[in-house]
């Protein structure tokens, strides 16, 4: 054998294993797994002995106080649900809100003796209950011994003790398991695990000590208790409404919301913080990187799912996700916002959907939306990458912000629509509205992104022959033109633009912009002399299939003749501002006499745009021009949202609780072409679960009629809403309001 050492030959490392990446465990880092599922349970022993077993085993504990029955007082008409504003939840379990007392009745085998008997009510959540982490909470009936949850004996009569329990106002939100434990000299004896004794504990906007406290009663009733909402869309000068059933009290929705946090593997110990809950949910409501609730789709092809314009409420979406464990297809911004609203309201966090008209989405992360023109003043669509959404919906939720300086709590913007990543995931917020208004865009979370959505400048650049860009015009007022939400207690809109920004051109607005620039936002500071020629595009109200007249007004404010080489383009666009197809292009040269007005009128025939029409039926007109005498660039932009036909919804019957009623939906095809693959949906909170029906063909001029029977489960005002959707016609709605008598 040779004594010479062998030399190892270098080789390539083995290939990485194929398939999904294995889940990394916490083994070696934590003594016990981190509890991140509300549905996981830990076995709590029925007997906990203090002493070692003797020759005949453990001593019997039966001679001491014994628990015969625990009454959770959980019926909707009983005091707990009434006082905690949870009687509307479709659930057989007790649902209460933290920071507020609720009561249970415990029946013992004999009268309770406070000086001799010792017992506690124990609450357990998650798979690894620990007192120090707030996942195991014993509640004691005596003043001498109290835990983080207050307890007291409200009444003791014969063998029945009524116990009052007040969860801490910052306790974890979720489903707790309840046990009653009796302490004896030899050990503890508990009630067995009984699912009917589970307790749901929610956020409490009625209690000042809770982080989500909202002191405005009207706003609180709207943003927590109202199941029906109005979502605004269309164009800022022609606003449309979409009624939505949030369904936060519907059967199974609360469990679905808890499942969303379980699916996100959110630690139980984080679930008492509304900031962390809202941020985690903004990621989980979309499916981009975590198999969340909704799949976004803006393509117009919804073959393997439901078109976003077809949904009428959140219930079906949330229940489908929790039962199938798979993302639901499909959504766009208002669907994300509506389902997120249901999630927040269901858990007790005050929330509302807001709509920003002309919402900037720029690709450079600056405060500029860039539009590139060629040297003749015509838009270069290939080089113009930034887009301005006709509207964009997100949510606001109300909470304190102890992580920020005083004054930045209150309404916070959160957005589940996947646009840009934040800390590596598609999510946005919570961002303080006060921070956005005052330019404090360094504050977490994602204030700079929301600030840009409502404050970007539209900058027109002229591309020279050598390829360089020169700014020629800035429109500082186009983006964030109007921000709307539903008015509390009313069926009308409320303009909240002033909550996001100061008036355009004011001293405060300039100060805010300077503050934003300190934190790295780039603006176009060039100032251009005001052109002496103005362009005006009129507002238009047009129904799908109409011929119409486009009248463009040129105004010359100078004392000399002006000649304008104009470029007039009309295109069919998605509501995101992305162009689908051009249907109009004109290049007139307009001569305008001094101090006068000149109109350029164009006839638009329906056949020029109908075949290219995409969902939401938006037409976008852009006019640019170059004044021959001064070289100045003039521009005008207008989005026209075309109006769709309506569904007829009629409800007949006694309108009385538990009495059968009928709803009938009718629609007549007003077009000269057939409608194929038509889906009709309807639902109504408290009266009618979501239903849908498919029609393969509705021929031109023909009608459909669909009737459903239903039995109201709840008294009070409500409504039935319905939608009709097919590839050739999106966003057709109808509704009928009714009041159900007891």
XYZ file of C-alpha atoms in Angstrom:
742
model
C 0.000 0.000 0.000
C 1.326 3.399 -0.972
C 1.838 6.024 1.744
C 1.005 8.778 -0.731
C -2.183 10.708 0.153
C -4.980 10.707 -2.376
C -6.313 14.047 -3.591
C -10.078 14.590 -3.724
C -11.374 15.516 -7.144
C -13.778 18.499 -7.089
C -17.251 17.758 -8.432
C -20.444 19.716 -8.951
C -22.840 19.902 -5.989
C -25.910 17.680 -6.205
C -28.892 19.304 -7.919
C -31.497 20.960 -5.742
C -34.510 18.739 -5.105
C -37.438 19.379 -7.401
C -40.959 20.124 -6.293
C -42.251 22.587 -3.719
C -39.862 23.976 -1.174
C -40.154 22.043 2.123
C -41.674 23.900 5.031
C -39.039 24.996 7.531
C -39.915 23.983 11.077
C -39.051 25.731 14.315
C -37.277 22.671 15.688
C -34.129 23.617 17.564
C -35.306 27.181 18.052
C -38.438 26.925 20.205
C -39.233 24.499 22.983
C -42.787 24.171 21.691
C -44.251 25.034 18.276
C -45.476 28.614 17.864
C -49.261 28.536 18.092
C -50.568 29.916 14.802
C -53.898 28.184 14.342
C -57.127 28.959 16.133
C -58.510 25.582 15.103
C -55.712 23.606 16.786
C -56.509 22.506 20.327
C -54.491 21.391 23.321
C -55.632 18.602 25.614
C -56.398 20.121 29.010
C -56.480 17.370 31.666
C -59.746 16.821 33.484
C -57.798 16.179 36.686
C -54.624 17.972 37.819
C -53.369 16.417 41.046
C -51.085 18.226 43.494
C -50.069 14.993 45.257
C -48.469 11.742 44.226
C -50.735 8.701 43.959
C -50.980 6.489 47.022
C -51.152 2.691 47.131
C -54.785 2.856 45.981
C -54.156 5.559 43.364
C -55.185 9.200 43.508
C -57.601 10.313 46.223
C -61.180 10.865 44.991
C -62.243 14.460 44.391
C -65.948 13.781 44.121
C -66.770 14.882 47.666
C -65.847 18.465 46.836
C -67.743 21.085 44.796
C -68.855 19.602 41.475
C -70.001 21.327 38.229
C -73.298 20.098 36.846
C -74.000 22.564 34.063
C -72.617 25.692 32.362
C -75.126 28.001 30.661
C -73.335 30.321 28.200
C -76.363 32.655 27.846
C -75.692 32.662 24.115
C -79.126 33.045 22.532
C -79.495 36.151 20.313
C -82.187 37.581 22.579
C -80.194 37.098 25.793
C -78.209 39.829 27.504
C -74.720 38.848 26.304
C -75.274 39.171 22.566
C -77.605 42.123 22.943
C -75.167 44.185 25.003
C -72.140 43.180 22.915
C -73.856 44.021 19.576
C -73.391 40.445 18.310
C -76.994 39.211 18.102
C -76.952 39.444 14.275
C -74.170 36.856 13.892
C -75.496 33.624 12.407
C -73.884 31.405 15.030
C -74.963 29.072 17.828
C -71.900 30.039 19.894
C -71.407 32.879 22.359
C -69.826 35.876 20.590
C -68.688 38.814 22.740
C -66.338 41.775 22.500
C -63.229 42.339 24.564
C -63.008 44.929 27.340
C -66.712 44.468 28.209
C -68.323 42.167 30.775
C -70.338 39.132 29.765
C -72.009 36.579 32.001
C -72.307 32.811 32.306
C -74.320 30.699 34.730
C -72.672 27.770 36.501
C -74.785 25.135 38.256
C -72.966 23.276 41.046
C -74.021 20.168 42.963
C -74.669 22.307 46.057
C -74.750 26.003 47.019
C -71.468 27.842 46.446
C -69.625 28.840 49.678
C -67.257 31.741 48.897
C -65.160 31.210 52.040
C -64.600 27.508 51.439
C -64.952 26.791 47.727
C -62.412 27.811 45.140
C -63.121 27.723 41.428
C -61.988 29.484 38.256
C -63.246 29.849 34.717
C -60.393 29.075 32.314
C -60.081 30.315 28.736
C -57.684 28.622 26.325
C -56.778 29.552 22.738
C -54.357 27.851 20.351
C -52.340 24.666 20.651
C -49.746 25.797 23.219
C -51.597 27.651 25.971
C -49.360 29.712 28.257
C -50.369 32.188 30.921
C -47.457 34.515 30.096
C -48.520 34.738 26.443
C -52.190 35.392 27.128
C -53.289 32.108 25.560
C -54.309 30.580 28.903
C -56.357 32.879 31.150
C -57.860 31.799 34.470
C -60.637 34.081 35.714
C -61.336 34.129 39.454
C -64.546 35.180 41.215
C -62.926 36.875 44.234
C -61.490 40.377 44.518
C -58.463 39.042 46.395
C -57.296 37.089 43.371
C -57.663 38.477 39.869
C -55.920 37.896 36.535
C -55.696 40.087 33.410
C -59.397 39.306 32.849
C -61.639 40.579 35.631
C -64.133 38.218 37.268
C -66.891 38.627 39.833
C -69.909 36.816 41.188
C -72.929 38.734 39.929
C -75.495 36.536 41.636
C -75.612 33.350 43.688
C -78.945 31.634 44.145
C -79.323 28.064 45.406
C -76.848 26.013 43.375
C -76.494 28.536 40.503
C -73.719 31.129 40.345
C -73.871 33.896 37.744
C -70.307 34.926 36.944
C -69.339 38.182 35.246
C -66.189 38.037 33.093
C -64.451 41.011 31.477
C -61.784 40.078 28.886
C -58.784 42.425 28.777
C -59.298 45.190 26.166
C -56.091 44.080 24.417
C -56.611 40.307 24.568
C -56.160 38.069 21.539
C -59.111 37.934 19.161
C -60.442 34.540 18.187
C -62.218 31.414 19.429
C -61.512 30.384 23.008
C -62.302 27.087 24.728
C -63.920 27.422 28.137
C -63.434 25.196 31.184
C -64.637 25.534 34.766
C -62.049 24.311 37.263
C -62.642 23.541 40.959
C -59.651 23.634 43.314
C -59.457 21.012 46.092
C -56.676 20.250 48.601
C -55.537 17.364 46.392
C -55.821 18.826 42.936
C -57.933 20.535 40.261
C -60.993 19.015 38.630
C -62.209 20.533 35.331
C -65.188 20.225 33.099
C -64.633 18.081 30.044
C -64.029 19.711 26.666
C -67.430 20.795 25.375
C -67.518 22.452 21.964
C -70.790 24.245 22.699
C -68.962 26.267 25.370
C -66.517 27.826 22.917
C -66.486 31.631 23.032
C -65.603 34.010 20.185
C -63.997 37.231 21.416
C -63.840 40.158 18.973
C -62.432 43.690 18.847
C -64.634 46.251 20.599
C -65.031 49.717 19.025
C -67.547 50.616 21.787
C -64.907 50.513 24.569
C -62.414 53.378 24.967
C -59.619 51.085 26.163
C -59.701 49.048 22.922
C -57.296 50.121 20.166
C -60.171 50.176 17.640
C -62.411 52.463 19.712
C -64.533 54.785 17.547
C -66.288 57.550 19.455
C -68.731 58.544 16.690
C -71.876 56.444 17.164
C -73.253 57.065 13.662
C -69.915 56.230 12.046
C -69.563 53.151 14.262
C -72.991 51.825 13.308
C -72.128 52.288 9.635
C -68.589 50.894 9.711
C -69.174 47.902 12.001
C -72.851 46.976 11.930
C -74.050 47.821 8.406
C -74.110 44.772 6.123
C -75.033 46.645 2.940
C -72.567 48.990 1.316
C -72.256 51.198 -1.731
C -69.024 51.124 -3.711
C -68.412 54.054 -6.055
C -66.869 53.661 -9.506
C -66.968 55.136 -13.001
C -65.551 58.619 -13.637
C -65.190 61.525 -11.218
C -67.714 63.627 -13.184
C -70.079 60.687 -13.773
C -70.001 58.567 -10.619
C -71.729 55.175 -10.634
C -72.782 53.053 -7.648
C -72.435 49.355 -6.961
C -74.424 47.901 -4.028
C -72.577 45.180 -2.100
C -73.610 42.697 0.586
C -70.708 42.562 3.045
C -72.449 39.712 4.904
C -70.205 39.963 7.970
C -72.918 38.354 10.138
C -73.786 35.485 7.775
C -73.417 31.912 8.987
C -69.830 30.653 8.619
C -68.271 34.029 7.770
C -66.669 34.550 11.206
C -65.029 31.110 11.049
C -63.863 31.905 7.511
C -62.194 35.104 8.753
C -60.402 33.184 11.516
C -59.345 30.594 8.939
C -57.720 33.348 6.853
C -55.450 34.182 9.795
C -54.786 30.477 10.381
C -53.903 30.013 6.713
C -51.459 32.931 7.018
C -49.898 31.111 10.013
C -50.335 34.294 12.011
C -49.205 33.704 15.611
C -52.109 33.729 18.053
C -50.133 36.211 20.166
C -50.334 38.806 17.347
C -54.091 38.586 16.910
C -54.958 41.170 19.527
C -53.136 43.936 17.647
C -55.355 45.481 14.945
C -52.283 46.895 13.169
C -50.825 43.409 12.687
C -54.212 41.880 11.842
C -54.940 44.493 9.147
C -51.447 44.219 7.648
C -51.513 40.429 7.555
C -55.006 40.424 6.030
C -54.011 42.921 3.314
C -51.568 40.246 2.113
C -53.909 37.291 2.615
C -56.876 38.754 0.712
C -54.889 38.360 -2.528
C -53.306 35.144 -3.736
C -50.117 36.501 -5.290
C -47.611 35.058 -2.833
C -49.463 33.203 -0.073
C -52.423 31.286 -1.588
C -54.738 33.979 -0.233
C -58.445 34.486 -0.776
C -58.803 36.050 -4.241
C -57.098 35.707 -7.611
C -56.777 38.988 -9.471
C -57.649 39.078 -13.158
C -57.832 42.164 -15.388
C -57.604 40.334 -18.728
C -61.312 40.098 -19.554
C -61.097 36.292 -19.837
C -62.860 34.696 -16.847
C -63.470 31.247 -18.307
C -62.284 29.362 -15.215
C -63.973 31.493 -12.574
C -66.490 34.223 -11.841
C -66.097 37.620 -13.526
C -65.287 40.315 -10.933
C -68.276 42.344 -12.155
C -70.614 39.414 -11.435
C -70.134 39.216 -7.642
C -72.808 40.842 -5.497
C -71.419 40.112 -2.028
C -68.596 38.706 0.077
C -70.320 35.720 1.702
C -69.975 33.298 -1.198
C -66.318 34.229 -1.686
C -65.343 33.766 1.970
C -67.270 30.508 2.379
C -65.818 29.094 -0.849
C -62.292 29.912 0.316
C -62.715 28.372 3.776
C -64.356 25.198 2.433
C -62.171 24.580 -0.638
C -58.904 25.870 0.921
C -58.151 27.291 -2.530
C -58.063 30.888 -3.844
C -61.337 32.066 -5.398
C -61.394 33.299 -9.009
C -61.623 36.281 -9.832
C -61.275 39.777 -8.386
C -60.427 43.369 -9.223
C -59.891 46.284 -6.856
C -63.475 46.769 -5.635
C -63.873 43.030 -4.930
C -60.647 42.999 -2.900
C -61.806 46.080 -1.002
C -65.320 44.732 -0.384
C -64.176 41.336 0.929
C -61.475 43.013 3.042
C -64.219 45.247 4.459
C -66.255 42.178 5.407
C -63.224 40.648 7.147
C -62.519 43.778 9.190
C -66.138 44.448 10.182
C -66.696 40.808 11.086
C -63.805 40.912 13.579
C -65.020 44.228 14.993
C -62.570 46.644 13.358
C -64.426 49.710 11.975
C -63.869 49.771 8.214
C -65.141 51.438 5.049
C -64.438 51.204 1.315
C -63.089 54.371 -0.332
C -62.746 55.173 -4.039
C -60.016 57.432 -5.428
C -60.900 58.852 -8.844
C -57.858 59.156 -11.138
C -55.513 57.033 -9.068
C -51.852 57.074 -10.101
C -49.865 53.893 -10.534
C -46.419 54.916 -11.720
C -43.610 52.500 -12.488
C -40.749 54.659 -11.172
C -41.901 55.104 -7.584
C -41.780 58.902 -7.875
C -44.517 61.528 -7.763
C -44.712 61.788 -11.524
C -46.972 60.058 -14.014
C -45.098 60.383 -17.283
C -46.799 60.829 -20.662
C -44.434 60.900 -23.628
C -45.192 62.959 -26.765
C -43.335 62.906 -30.057
C -41.917 66.126 -31.488
C -45.266 66.929 -33.126
C -47.235 66.654 -29.878
C -48.718 63.199 -30.506
C -48.733 60.653 -27.613
C -46.122 57.909 -27.892
C -48.065 54.985 -26.417
C -45.131 52.564 -26.585
C -42.966 54.773 -24.384
C -45.721 55.810 -21.953
C -45.533 53.120 -19.265
C -47.248 54.809 -16.306
C -51.000 54.437 -15.977
C -53.731 56.387 -14.244
C -56.607 54.207 -13.058
C -60.001 55.798 -13.707
C -60.712 54.843 -10.115
C -59.182 52.613 -7.481
C -60.815 51.207 -4.346
C -59.094 50.502 -1.061
C -60.143 50.359 2.604
C -59.836 52.539 5.649
C -59.887 51.006 9.128
C -60.021 52.881 12.424
C -57.429 52.208 15.136
C -54.880 53.835 17.399
C -51.246 53.881 16.263
C -49.017 53.581 19.360
C -46.090 52.889 16.982
C -46.373 56.449 15.592
C -46.153 59.878 17.244
C -49.371 61.192 18.853
C -51.994 62.428 16.381
C -51.526 59.794 13.682
C -54.130 57.302 14.886
C -57.684 57.188 13.561
C -58.401 56.189 9.969
C -55.699 54.104 8.279
C -55.497 53.157 4.589
C -55.126 49.445 3.791
C -55.202 47.893 0.331
C -55.424 44.222 -0.616
C -55.214 44.758 -4.393
C -51.791 43.382 -5.434
C -49.952 46.334 -6.987
C -46.480 46.547 -5.437
C -44.665 44.498 -2.804
C -44.214 45.788 0.737
C -41.615 43.995 2.876
C -41.509 41.292 0.212
C -45.262 40.623 -0.049
C -48.125 42.082 -2.045
C -49.817 44.197 0.604
C -50.298 47.823 1.568
C -50.847 49.537 4.914
C -52.043 50.340 7.419
C -50.944 53.871 6.463
C -52.096 56.793 8.602
C -54.386 59.156 6.667
C -53.066 62.024 8.791
C -49.502 61.090 7.828
C -50.473 61.046 4.137
C -52.157 64.442 4.382
C -49.173 66.046 6.117
C -46.449 64.471 3.948
C -45.020 62.256 6.706
C -44.477 59.476 4.214
C -41.636 57.879 6.183
C -44.156 56.482 8.699
C -45.067 52.803 8.400
C -46.686 51.250 6.564
C -46.556 52.248 2.866
C -47.621 55.871 3.376
C -45.422 56.901 0.424
C -47.291 54.577 -1.963
C -50.744 55.878 -0.984
C -49.418 59.462 -1.026
C -48.347 58.990 -4.663
C -51.754 57.510 -5.605
C -53.493 60.754 -4.628
C -50.771 63.378 -5.260
C -48.845 62.500 -8.417
C -48.310 65.119 -11.113
C -49.106 64.278 -14.729
C -45.983 65.356 -16.626
C -45.984 65.615 -20.430
C -42.569 65.146 -22.038
C -41.593 65.904 -25.615
C -39.159 63.438 -27.148
C -36.532 65.173 -29.246
C -35.019 63.628 -32.359
C -31.917 62.634 -30.392
C -34.098 60.642 -27.956
C -33.852 62.984 -24.971
C -36.969 64.041 -23.081
C -37.944 67.590 -22.283
C -40.843 68.412 -19.924
C -43.353 70.632 -21.694
C -46.409 70.638 -19.417
C -47.386 69.632 -15.875
C -50.943 68.947 -14.658
C -50.850 68.983 -10.858
C -54.600 68.636 -10.270
C -55.568 65.567 -12.351
C -54.605 62.734 -9.972
C -56.613 62.231 -6.786
C -59.389 64.391 -8.202
C -62.005 63.096 -5.748
C -62.106 60.480 -2.951
C -65.530 59.117 -1.983
C -67.001 56.767 0.603
C -70.544 55.976 1.722
C -72.048 58.541 4.078
C -72.928 57.065 7.508
C -76.581 56.127 7.789
C -77.431 57.434 4.314
C -77.605 56.050 0.784
C -75.432 58.870 -0.577
C -71.709 59.492 -1.007
C -69.402 61.516 1.207
C -66.431 63.401 -0.245
C -63.384 62.814 1.989
C -60.738 64.273 -0.354
C -59.807 66.901 2.250
C -58.824 64.113 4.649
C -56.078 63.040 2.246
C -54.808 66.352 0.878
C -54.947 70.111 1.281
C -56.551 72.231 -1.473
C -54.508 72.336 -4.674
C -52.204 75.365 -4.769
C -52.652 76.270 -1.086
C -49.746 77.161 1.183
C -50.329 73.975 3.193
C -50.198 71.865 0.040
C -46.840 73.348 -0.973
C -45.474 72.706 2.524
C -46.606 69.078 2.378
C -44.935 68.561 -1.001
C -41.691 70.005 0.327
C -41.916 67.632 3.292
C -42.478 64.659 0.960
C -39.440 65.665 -1.095
C -37.323 65.597 2.053
C -38.157 61.890 2.289
C -37.004 61.184 -1.274
C -40.072 61.776 -3.451
C -39.186 63.316 -6.802
C -41.399 65.971 -8.394
C -41.237 67.879 -11.634
C -40.350 71.408 -10.537
C -40.347 72.995 -13.958
C -42.764 75.884 -14.351
C -44.184 76.643 -17.772
C -45.840 79.841 -18.989
C -49.570 79.371 -19.182
C -50.667 78.684 -22.737
C -53.039 81.229 -24.239
C -55.047 78.452 -25.869
C -57.300 76.148 -23.815
C -58.867 72.831 -24.764
C -62.194 71.721 -23.255
C -63.745 68.266 -23.608
C -67.407 68.242 -22.502
C -68.960 65.749 -20.096
C -70.927 63.041 -21.879
C -73.625 60.636 -20.702
C -73.856 57.780 -23.175
C -75.476 54.347 -23.030
C -73.792 51.278 -24.494
C -74.659 51.064 -28.183
C -75.379 54.782 -28.664
C -74.091 56.942 -31.504
C -72.852 60.245 -30.088
C -71.267 63.554 -30.916
C -67.863 64.591 -29.522
C -67.513 68.360 -29.417
C -64.034 69.739 -28.727
C -63.765 73.394 -27.781
C -60.633 75.472 -28.539
C -60.475 78.793 -26.661
C -58.059 81.519 -27.777
C -57.418 84.036 -24.983
C -54.817 86.039 -26.949
C -55.186 89.079 -29.212
C -53.713 87.198 -32.181
C -54.767 84.358 -34.447
C -53.682 80.929 -33.222
C -53.238 77.791 -35.316
C -53.199 74.466 -33.506
C -52.079 71.158 -34.992
C -54.226 68.799 -32.912
C -54.180 65.050 -32.365
C -57.498 63.615 -31.201
C -57.511 59.964 -30.171
C -60.273 57.820 -28.728
C -59.601 54.397 -27.298
C -61.422 51.682 -25.409
C -59.697 51.292 -22.044
C -59.903 49.118 -18.971
C -60.693 51.000 -15.781
C -56.978 50.704 -14.950
C -56.244 53.178 -17.754
C -54.683 50.474 -19.940
C -55.708 50.834 -23.592
C -57.421 47.912 -25.309
C -58.054 49.277 -28.820
C -58.205 52.595 -30.681
C -61.429 53.508 -32.443
C -60.878 57.198 -33.256
C -57.962 59.225 -34.577
C -58.182 62.700 -36.108
C -55.504 65.281 -36.890
C -57.275 68.554 -37.595
C -55.521 71.906 -37.944
C -57.663 74.426 -36.118
C -57.563 78.160 -36.781
C -58.862 80.278 -33.893
C -59.603 83.966 -34.209
C -58.360 86.329 -31.428
C -60.362 86.150 -28.152
C -62.792 83.658 -29.588
C -63.846 80.036 -29.449
C -63.735 77.360 -32.123
C -65.529 74.009 -31.957
C -64.381 70.814 -33.653
C -67.259 68.308 -33.834
C -66.829 64.599 -34.574
C -69.524 61.971 -35.040
C -68.829 58.628 -33.347
C -70.821 55.655 -34.603
C -71.509 52.734 -32.235
C -70.086 50.192 -34.686
C -66.688 51.865 -34.374
C -66.336 50.981 -30.680
C -68.844 48.204 -29.852
C -66.725 45.292 -31.119
C -63.700 46.522 -29.159
C -65.637 47.330 -25.977
C -64.214 45.753 -22.820
C -65.768 45.413 -19.369
C -66.921 48.548 -17.572
C -67.300 50.171 -21.000
C -64.813 53.036 -20.652
C -63.893 55.312 -23.560
C -60.801 57.458 -23.139
C -60.321 60.603 -25.210
C -56.959 62.374 -25.271
C -56.372 65.573 -27.197
C -52.897 67.041 -27.578
C -51.851 69.898 -29.767
C -49.010 72.246 -30.559
C -49.661 75.949 -31.021
C -47.844 76.875 -34.217
C -47.125 80.502 -33.235
C -45.784 79.854 -29.675
C -44.696 76.201 -29.714
C -46.725 75.602 -26.553
C -48.301 72.199 -25.877
C -52.007 72.029 -24.994
C -53.727 68.897 -23.687
C -57.105 67.605 -22.511
C -58.159 64.155 -21.237
C -61.585 62.730 -20.590
C -62.853 59.308 -19.497
C -66.428 58.511 -20.511
C -68.118 55.631 -18.676
C -70.923 54.217 -20.758
C -74.179 53.319 -19.024
C -75.493 49.745 -19.132
C -79.114 48.585 -19.154
C -80.644 47.729 -15.752
C -82.027 44.574 -14.191
C -85.568 44.668 -12.871
C -85.855 43.202 -9.340
C -89.315 42.832 -7.763
C -90.177 41.326 -4.367
C -93.696 40.119 -3.542
C -95.287 38.590 -0.440
C -96.182 39.498 3.138
C -92.731 40.948 4.032
C -93.044 39.260 7.420
C -90.613 37.180 9.433
C -90.783 33.445 8.581
C -93.415 34.075 5.857
C -92.540 32.856 2.351
C -91.840 35.557 -0.243
C -90.888 35.684 -3.925
C -88.225 37.658 -5.750
C -88.357 37.996 -9.541
C -85.502 39.199 -11.744
C -86.292 40.315 -15.293
C -84.067 41.478 -18.146
C -84.650 42.285 -21.806
C -81.747 42.190 -24.275
C -81.901 45.686 -25.879
C -79.171 45.044 -28.440
C -79.238 43.825 -32.026
C -76.899 40.946 -31.136
C -77.289 37.853 -28.954
C -75.899 37.549 -25.427
C -74.194 34.222 -24.723
C -72.976 32.488 -21.541
C -75.019 34.715 -19.244
C -74.814 34.376 -15.436
C -77.408 35.984 -13.161
C -76.765 36.194 -9.406
C -78.901 37.423 -6.510
C -78.680 37.644 -2.712
C -79.994 39.612 0.268
C -78.610 39.879 3.817
C -80.786 38.138 6.366
C -83.319 36.953 3.797
C -81.728 35.272 0.775
C -78.427 33.358 0.542
C -76.346 33.825 -2.642
C -77.884 32.107 -5.681
C -76.936 32.018 -9.356
C -78.374 30.805 -12.633
C -76.848 30.209 -16.070
C -78.433 31.066 -19.444
C -76.587 29.850 -22.510
C -78.295 32.348 -24.847
C -80.472 35.455 -24.703
C -81.328 36.381 -28.269
C -81.634 39.987 -29.451
C -84.830 41.570 -28.137
C -85.802 38.572 -25.978
C -86.266 38.521 -22.188
C -85.443 36.333 -19.216
C -87.445 35.933 -16.010
C -86.102 34.171 -12.904
C -88.110 33.765 -9.691
C -86.933 32.422 -6.338
C -88.839 31.734 -3.133
C -87.295 32.691 0.196
C -88.217 32.946 3.878
C -86.870 35.965 5.804
C -84.763 34.939 8.812
C -84.475 38.403 10.312
C -86.694 41.467 10.765
C -85.727 44.977 9.701
C -84.767 46.862 6.530
C -82.801 44.978 3.888
C -82.670 44.566 0.124
C -82.252 42.033 -2.652
C -79.458 42.771 -5.107
C -78.889 41.061 -8.455
C -76.317 41.118 -11.254
C -76.200 39.933 -14.860
C -72.872 39.195 -16.484
C -71.649 37.782 -19.790
C -68.587 38.310 -22.007
C -70.426 40.853 -24.203
C -72.063 42.795 -21.360
C -70.615 43.353 -17.902
C -71.830 45.223 -14.852
C -75.615 45.025 -15.161
C -77.270 45.482 -11.760
C -80.624 45.838 -10.071
C -81.939 45.938 -6.513
C -85.104 46.193 -4.436
C -85.337 47.485 -0.862
C -87.796 45.900 1.593
C -88.557 46.039 5.313
C -89.332 42.743 7.033
C -91.848 43.011 9.863
C -91.453 40.896 13.052
